[in-house]
Amino acid sequence: MEGRCPACGGALRDWRTVPGSDPAWPAPVPLLRCAACASAVTAAPAPAQAHHAGQYASARAPRGARGVAPLLDLFDRQRLAQLRAAGARPPGVLLDVGAGRGRFVTAARGAGWAAGGLEPAPRGAPAPGVQPSGLEEADVAPGSLDAVTLWHVLEHLDDPGAALGRVAGWLRPGGVALVGVPNLASLQARTGGPVWFHLDVPRHRTHFTAPGLRALARATGLEPLHTHHVLAEHNPFGLWQSLVSRLTPTPSWLFHALKRNAPLTARDALPTALGLALAPVAVLGELVAGLARHGGTIALSARRTR
Ligand SMILES: [Zn+2]
């Protein structure tokens, strides 16, 4: 037993040890769990240069990237709809923190936002408006933003409260933050257990539950508005990959193979091919789980109150 929960400040207790999720870091990883909000913490060092290795290594496009463009478009439209549901509508200034190649920044510009992005580890040429910068060194005027999105950023941080507090200060009073993270209290986390796709240890540092994420928001001066559990991005695939990882020797093999981060081996490929039959099960299962508020990832919208 050691330390405090980075989400809610509750006491952390020993929980379980799981295999490393990435072919580059297979060593076992101990996890601690919060007695109050049931979020968890990775109790092993973060991989050095995490954002430059493993799944983020390749500057080349993922295998099959072109075929999924309509799907990516759907993901962006859902994120924009979640902002609208929280009262954040263009015109206005939006910043996407952890913008990757800037796909969402481009989509937000197309929707009428004055959108920019920050990306600490840019791969390839970023989209217009994306600055090669992390949170800490970013030069953003306090109170200057109408909306900020952090899409799968906070789980990578040992101190997500410091990051969210900094971002909250960039919002004007009434401005909206939209925060996406994996949900440890999900059907797929339970289904995948130690090989849950979104566990992604040791890269992921904080494993949130919805109550934990809402507690963190409140502590940084953000009033929670909606917690979305039905998300097309990440969720059906996460459940499917978690099911198939129960069959393959390499956890999340297809995901890593697509990222050019795992070799194409028959003992992984064969069960994965058979597992394709589970795809409709995963889509339906994740929809039901999301409606029951146990979605594999969640998106929290929250408004700056002070
Ligand atoms: Zn907690």
PDB file of N, CA and C in Angstrom, residues 129-186:
ATOM      1  N   GLY A 129      -1.856  24.148 -37.970  1.00  0.00           N
ATOM      2  CA  GLY A 129      -2.351  24.529 -36.651  1.00  0.00           C
ATOM      3  C   GLY A 129      -1.837  23.666 -35.525  1.00  0.00           C
ATOM      4  N   VAL A 130      -1.137  22.576 -35.832  1.00  0.00           N
ATOM      5  CA  VAL A 130      -0.626  21.692 -34.777  1.00  0.00           C
ATOM      6  C   VAL A 130       0.813  22.082 -34.446  1.00  0.00           C
ATOM      7  N   GLN A 131       1.018  22.455 -33.171  1.00  0.00           N
ATOM      8  CA  GLN A 131       2.346  22.853 -32.697  1.00  0.00           C
ATOM      9  C   GLN A 131       3.063  21.653 -32.093  1.00  0.00           C
ATOM     10  N   PRO A 132       4.368  21.479 -32.382  1.00  0.00           N
ATOM     11  CA  PRO A 132       5.114  20.404 -31.737  1.00  0.00           C
ATOM     12  C   PRO A 132       5.449  20.779 -30.301  1.00  0.00           C
ATOM     13  N   SER A 133       4.519  20.573 -29.377  1.00  0.00           N
ATOM     14  CA  SER A 133       4.715  21.028 -27.997  1.00  0.00           C
ATOM     15  C   SER A 133       3.931  20.148 -27.041  1.00  0.00           C
ATOM     16  N   GLY A 134       4.501  19.957 -25.837  1.00  0.00           N
ATOM     17  CA  GLY A 134       3.766  19.311 -24.759  1.00  0.00           C
ATOM     18  C   GLY A 134       2.957  20.346 -24.001  1.00  0.00           C
ATOM     19  N   LEU A 135       2.263  19.858 -22.975  1.00  0.00           N
ATOM     20  CA  LEU A 135       1.421  20.730 -22.156  1.00  0.00           C
ATOM     21  C   LEU A 135       2.235  21.754 -21.381  1.00  0.00           C
ATOM     22  N   GLU A 136       3.344  21.264 -20.789  1.00  0.00           N
ATOM     23  CA  GLU A 136       4.067  22.080 -19.816  1.00  0.00           C
ATOM     24  C   GLU A 136       4.678  23.307 -20.474  1.00  0.00           C
ATOM     25  N   GLU A 137       5.220  23.115 -21.679  1.00  0.00           N
ATOM     26  CA  GLU A 137       5.936  24.225 -22.301  1.00  0.00           C
ATOM     27  C   GLU A 137       5.048  25.040 -23.238  1.00  0.00           C
ATOM     28  N   ALA A 138       3.771  24.637 -23.375  1.00  0.00           N
ATOM     29  CA  ALA A 138       2.890  25.339 -24.312  1.00  0.00           C
ATOM     30  C   ALA A 138       2.618  26.764 -23.835  1.00  0.00           C
ATOM     31  N   ASP A 139       2.602  27.685 -24.777  1.00  0.00           N
ATOM     32  CA  ASP A 139       2.378  29.090 -24.470  1.00  0.00           C
ATOM     33  C   ASP A 139       0.946  29.446 -24.872  1.00  0.00           C
ATOM     34  N   VAL A 140       0.008  29.247 -23.928  1.00  0.00           N
ATOM     35  CA  VAL A 140      -1.406  29.522 -24.192  1.00  0.00           C
ATOM     36  C   VAL A 140      -1.870  30.526 -23.150  1.00  0.00           C
ATOM     37  N   ALA A 141      -2.504  31.608 -23.587  1.00  0.00           N
ATOM     38  CA  ALA A 141      -2.925  32.656 -22.650  1.00  0.00           C
ATOM     39  C   ALA A 141      -4.053  32.152 -21.754  1.00  0.00           C
ATOM     40  N   PRO A 142      -3.987  32.465 -20.425  1.00  0.00           N
ATOM     41  CA  PRO A 142      -5.068  32.043 -19.528  1.00  0.00           C
ATOM     42  C   PRO A 142      -6.413  32.604 -19.993  1.00  0.00           C
ATOM     43  N   GLY A 143      -7.443  31.804 -19.916  1.00  0.00           N
ATOM     44  CA  GLY A 143      -8.793  32.251 -20.252  1.00  0.00           C
ATOM     45  C   GLY A 143      -9.026  32.505 -21.726  1.00  0.00           C
ATOM     46  N   SER A 144      -8.161  31.978 -22.594  1.00  0.00           N
ATOM     47  CA  SER A 144      -8.250  32.334 -24.020  1.00  0.00           C
ATOM     48  C   SER A 144      -9.013  31.316 -24.862  1.00  0.00           C
ATOM     49  N   LEU A 145      -9.395  30.172 -24.279  1.00  0.00           N
ATOM     50  CA  LEU A 145     -10.007  29.114 -25.094  1.00  0.00           C
ATOM     51  C   LEU A 145     -11.492  28.956 -24.780  1.00  0.00           C
ATOM     52  N   ASP A 146     -12.260  28.633 -25.815  1.00  0.00           N
ATOM     53  CA  ASP A 146     -13.674  28.297 -25.629  1.00  0.00           C
ATOM     54  C   ASP A 146     -13.860  26.803 -25.406  1.00  0.00           C
ATOM     55  N   ALA A 147     -12.973  26.014 -25.961  1.00  0.00           N
ATOM     56  CA  ALA A 147     -13.075  24.555 -25.811  1.00  0.00           C
ATOM     57  C   ALA A 147     -11.686  23.939 -25.892  1.00  0.00           C
ATOM     58  N   VAL A 148     -11.516  22.863 -25.139  1.00  0.00           N
ATOM     59  CA  VAL A 148     -10.264  22.118 -25.204  1.00  0.00           C
ATOM     60  C   VAL A 148     -10.601  20.637 -25.186  1.00  0.00           C
ATOM     61  N   THR A 149      -9.910  19.865 -26.006  1.00  0.00           N
ATOM     62  CA  THR A 149     -10.123  18.421 -26.026  1.00  0.00           C
ATOM     63  C   THR A 149      -8.825  17.723 -25.653  1.00  0.00           C
ATOM     64  N   LEU A 150      -8.943  16.731 -24.764  1.00  0.00           N
ATOM     65  CA  LEU A 150      -7.805  15.876 -24.402  1.00  0.00           C
ATOM     66  C   LEU A 150      -8.252  14.455 -24.669  1.00  0.00           C
ATOM     67  N   TRP A 151      -7.856  13.925 -25.821  1.00  0.00           N
ATOM     68  CA  TRP A 151      -8.357  12.643 -26.258  1.00  0.00           C
ATOM     69  C   TRP A 151      -7.296  11.594 -26.012  1.00  0.00           C
ATOM     70  N   HIS A 152      -7.493  10.812 -24.968  1.00  0.00           N
ATOM     71  CA  HIS A 152      -6.544   9.763 -24.610  1.00  0.00           C
ATOM     72  C   HIS A 152      -5.155  10.338 -24.342  1.00  0.00           C
ATOM     73  N   VAL A 153      -5.156  11.306 -23.425  1.00  0.00           N
ATOM     74  CA  VAL A 153      -3.937  11.978 -22.974  1.00  0.00           C
ATOM     75  C   VAL A 153      -3.708  11.700 -21.481  1.00  0.00           C
ATOM     76  N   LEU A 154      -4.745  11.899 -20.660  1.00  0.00           N
ATOM     77  CA  LEU A 154      -4.547  11.877 -19.198  1.00  0.00           C
ATOM     78  C   LEU A 154      -4.072  10.522 -18.687  1.00  0.00           C
ATOM     79  N   GLU A 155      -4.473   9.427 -19.368  1.00  0.00           N
ATOM     80  CA  GLU A 155      -4.054   8.104 -18.871  1.00  0.00           C
ATOM     81  C   GLU A 155      -2.550   7.889 -19.042  1.00  0.00           C
ATOM     82  N   HIS A 156      -1.916   8.738 -19.840  1.00  0.00           N
ATOM     83  CA  HIS A 156      -0.468   8.616 -20.053  1.00  0.00           C
ATOM     84  C   HIS A 156       0.347   9.357 -18.988  1.00  0.00           C
ATOM     85  N   LEU A 157      -0.339  10.010 -18.038  1.00  0.00           N
ATOM     86  CA  LEU A 157       0.356  10.896 -17.113  1.00  0.00           C
ATOM     87  C   LEU A 157       0.314  10.380 -15.686  1.00  0.00           C
ATOM     88  N   ASP A 158       1.463  10.521 -14.968  1.00  0.00           N
ATOM     89  CA  ASP A 158       1.500  10.156 -13.553  1.00  0.00           C
ATOM     90  C   ASP A 158       0.751  11.173 -12.707  1.00  0.00           C
ATOM     91  N   ASP A 159       0.702  12.414 -13.168  1.00  0.00           N
ATOM     92  CA  ASP A 159      -0.015  13.461 -12.428  1.00  0.00           C
ATOM     93  C   ASP A 159      -1.046  14.121 -13.346  1.00  0.00           C
ATOM     94  N   PRO A 160      -2.141  13.403 -13.628  1.00  0.00           N
ATOM     95  CA  PRO A 160      -3.132  13.970 -14.559  1.00  0.00           C
ATOM     96  C   PRO A 160      -3.798  15.225 -14.018  1.00  0.00           C
ATOM     97  N   GLY A 161      -3.805  15.377 -12.683  1.00  0.00           N
ATOM     98  CA  GLY A 161      -4.432  16.565 -12.101  1.00  0.00           C
ATOM     99  C   GLY A 161      -3.683  17.836 -12.469  1.00  0.00           C
ATOM    100  N   ALA A 162      -2.347  17.769 -12.457  1.00  0.00           N
ATOM    101  CA  ALA A 162      -1.557  18.943 -12.823  1.00  0.00           C
ATOM    102  C   ALA A 162      -1.852  19.338 -14.263  1.00  0.00           C
ATOM    103  N   ALA A 163      -1.945  18.341 -15.148  1.00  0.00           N
ATOM    104  CA  ALA A 163      -2.192  18.618 -16.571  1.00  0.00           C
ATOM    105  C   ALA A 163      -3.588  19.198 -16.779  1.00  0.00           C
ATOM    106  N   LEU A 164      -4.579  18.581 -16.155  1.00  0.00           N
ATOM    107  CA  LEU A 164      -5.947  19.060 -16.363  1.00  0.00           C
ATOM    108  C   LEU A 164      -6.128  20.446 -15.742  1.00  0.00           C
ATOM    109  N   GLY A 165      -5.463  20.678 -14.604  1.00  0.00           N
ATOM    110  CA  GLY A 165      -5.540  22.000 -13.987  1.00  0.00           C
ATOM    111  C   GLY A 165      -4.943  23.073 -14.882  1.00  0.00           C
ATOM    112  N   ARG A 166      -3.834  22.735 -15.524  1.00  0.00           N
ATOM    113  CA  ARG A 166      -3.196  23.696 -16.421  1.00  0.00           C
ATOM    114  C   ARG A 166      -4.120  24.013 -17.604  1.00  0.00           C
ATOM    115  N   VAL A 167      -4.698  22.960 -18.164  1.00  0.00           N
ATOM    116  CA  VAL A 167      -5.597  23.121 -19.306  1.00  0.00           C
ATOM    117  C   VAL A 167      -6.850  23.902 -18.904  1.00  0.00           C
ATOM    118  N   ALA A 168      -7.382  23.601 -17.713  1.00  0.00           N
ATOM    119  CA  ALA A 168      -8.593  24.289 -17.248  1.00  0.00           C
ATOM    120  C   ALA A 168      -8.344  25.790 -17.156  1.00  0.00           C
ATOM    121  N   GLY A 169      -7.128  26.175 -16.789  1.00  0.00           N
ATOM    122  CA  GLY A 169      -6.790  27.586 -16.691  1.00  0.00           C
ATOM    123  C   GLY A 169      -6.752  28.293 -18.034  1.00  0.00           C
ATOM    124  N   TRP A 170      -6.612  27.524 -19.102  1.00  0.00           N
ATOM    125  CA  TRP A 170      -6.609  28.120 -20.449  1.00  0.00           C
ATOM    126  C   TRP A 170      -8.019  28.431 -20.929  1.00  0.00           C
ATOM    127  N   LEU A 171      -9.018  27.775 -20.299  1.00  0.00           N
ATOM    128  CA  LEU A 171     -10.408  27.996 -20.702  1.00  0.00           C
ATOM    129  C   LEU A 171     -10.922  29.305 -20.119  1.00  0.00           C
ATOM    130  N   ARG A 172     -11.778  29.976 -20.860  1.00  0.00           N
ATOM    131  CA  ARG A 172     -12.510  31.105 -20.273  1.00  0.00           C
ATOM    132  C   ARG A 172     -13.562  30.522 -19.321  1.00  0.00           C
ATOM    133  N   PRO A 173     -14.023  31.306 -18.323  1.00  0.00           N
ATOM    134  CA  PRO A 173     -15.129  30.816 -17.507  1.00  0.00           C
ATOM    135  C   PRO A 173     -16.305  30.438 -18.413  1.00  0.00           C
ATOM    136  N   GLY A 174     -16.868  29.273 -18.227  1.00  0.00           N
ATOM    137  CA  GLY A 174     -17.929  28.768 -19.102  1.00  0.00           C
ATOM    138  C   GLY A 174     -17.403  27.945 -20.264  1.00  0.00           C
ATOM    139  N   GLY A 175     -16.094  27.974 -20.494  1.00  0.00           N
ATOM    140  CA  GLY A 175     -15.499  27.155 -21.551  1.00  0.00           C
ATOM    141  C   GLY A 175     -15.581  25.671 -21.204  1.00  0.00           C
ATOM    142  N   VAL A 176     -15.494  24.839 -22.222  1.00  0.00           N
ATOM    143  CA  VAL A 176     -15.769  23.409 -22.057  1.00  0.00           C
ATOM    144  C   VAL A 176     -14.528  22.565 -22.352  1.00  0.00           C
ATOM    145  N   ALA A 177     -14.270  21.611 -21.473  1.00  0.00           N
ATOM    146  CA  ALA A 177     -13.234  20.598 -21.714  1.00  0.00           C
ATOM    147  C   ALA A 177     -13.924  19.283 -22.055  1.00  0.00           C
ATOM    148  N   LEU A 178     -13.381  18.572 -23.046  1.00  0.00           N
ATOM    149  CA  LEU A 178     -13.876  17.238 -23.378  1.00  0.00           C
ATOM    150  C   LEU A 178     -12.696  16.274 -23.230  1.00  0.00           C
ATOM    151  N   VAL A 179     -12.849  15.324 -22.297  1.00  0.00           N
ATOM    152  CA  VAL A 179     -11.733  14.458 -21.907  1.00  0.00           C
ATOM    153  C   VAL A 179     -12.095  13.001 -22.186  1.00  0.00           C
ATOM    154  N   GLY A 180     -11.340  12.346 -23.060  1.00  0.00           N
ATOM    155  CA  GLY A 180     -11.569  10.931 -23.343  1.00  0.00           C
ATOM    156  C   GLY A 180     -10.489  10.083 -22.688  1.00  0.00           C
ATOM    157  N   VAL A 181     -10.904   9.024 -21.989  1.00  0.00           N
ATOM    158  CA  VAL A 181      -9.964   8.083 -21.360  1.00  0.00           C
ATOM    159  C   VAL A 181     -10.560   6.668 -21.404  1.00  0.00           C
ATOM    160  N   PRO A 182      -9.718   5.634 -21.293  1.00  0.00           N
ATOM    161  CA  PRO A 182     -10.252   4.282 -21.094  1.00  0.00           C
ATOM    162  C   PRO A 182     -10.996   4.187 -19.759  1.00  0.00           C
ATOM    163  N   ASN A 183     -11.955   3.273 -19.709  1.00  0.00           N
ATOM    164  CA  ASN A 183     -12.796   3.116 -18.519  1.00  0.00           C
ATOM    165  C   ASN A 183     -12.502   1.771 -17.861  1.00  0.00           C
ATOM    166  N   LEU A 184     -11.845   1.840 -16.698  1.00  0.00           N
ATOM    167  CA  LEU A 184     -11.487   0.603 -15.995  1.00  0.00           C
ATOM    168  C   LEU A 184     -12.721  -0.141 -15.483  1.00  0.00           C
ATOM    169  N   ALA A 185     -13.817   0.584 -15.290  1.00  0.00           N
ATOM    170  CA  ALA A 185     -15.059  -0.050 -14.814  1.00  0.00           C
ATOM    171  C   ALA A 185     -15.953  -0.407 -16.003  1.00  0.00           C
ATOM    172  N   SER A 186     -15.367  -1.014 -17.031  1.00  0.00           N
ATOM    173  CA  SER A 186     -16.105  -1.319 -18.259  1.00  0.00           C
ATOM    174  C   SER A 186     -16.279  -2.818 -18.419  1.00  0.00           C
TER     175      SER A 186
END
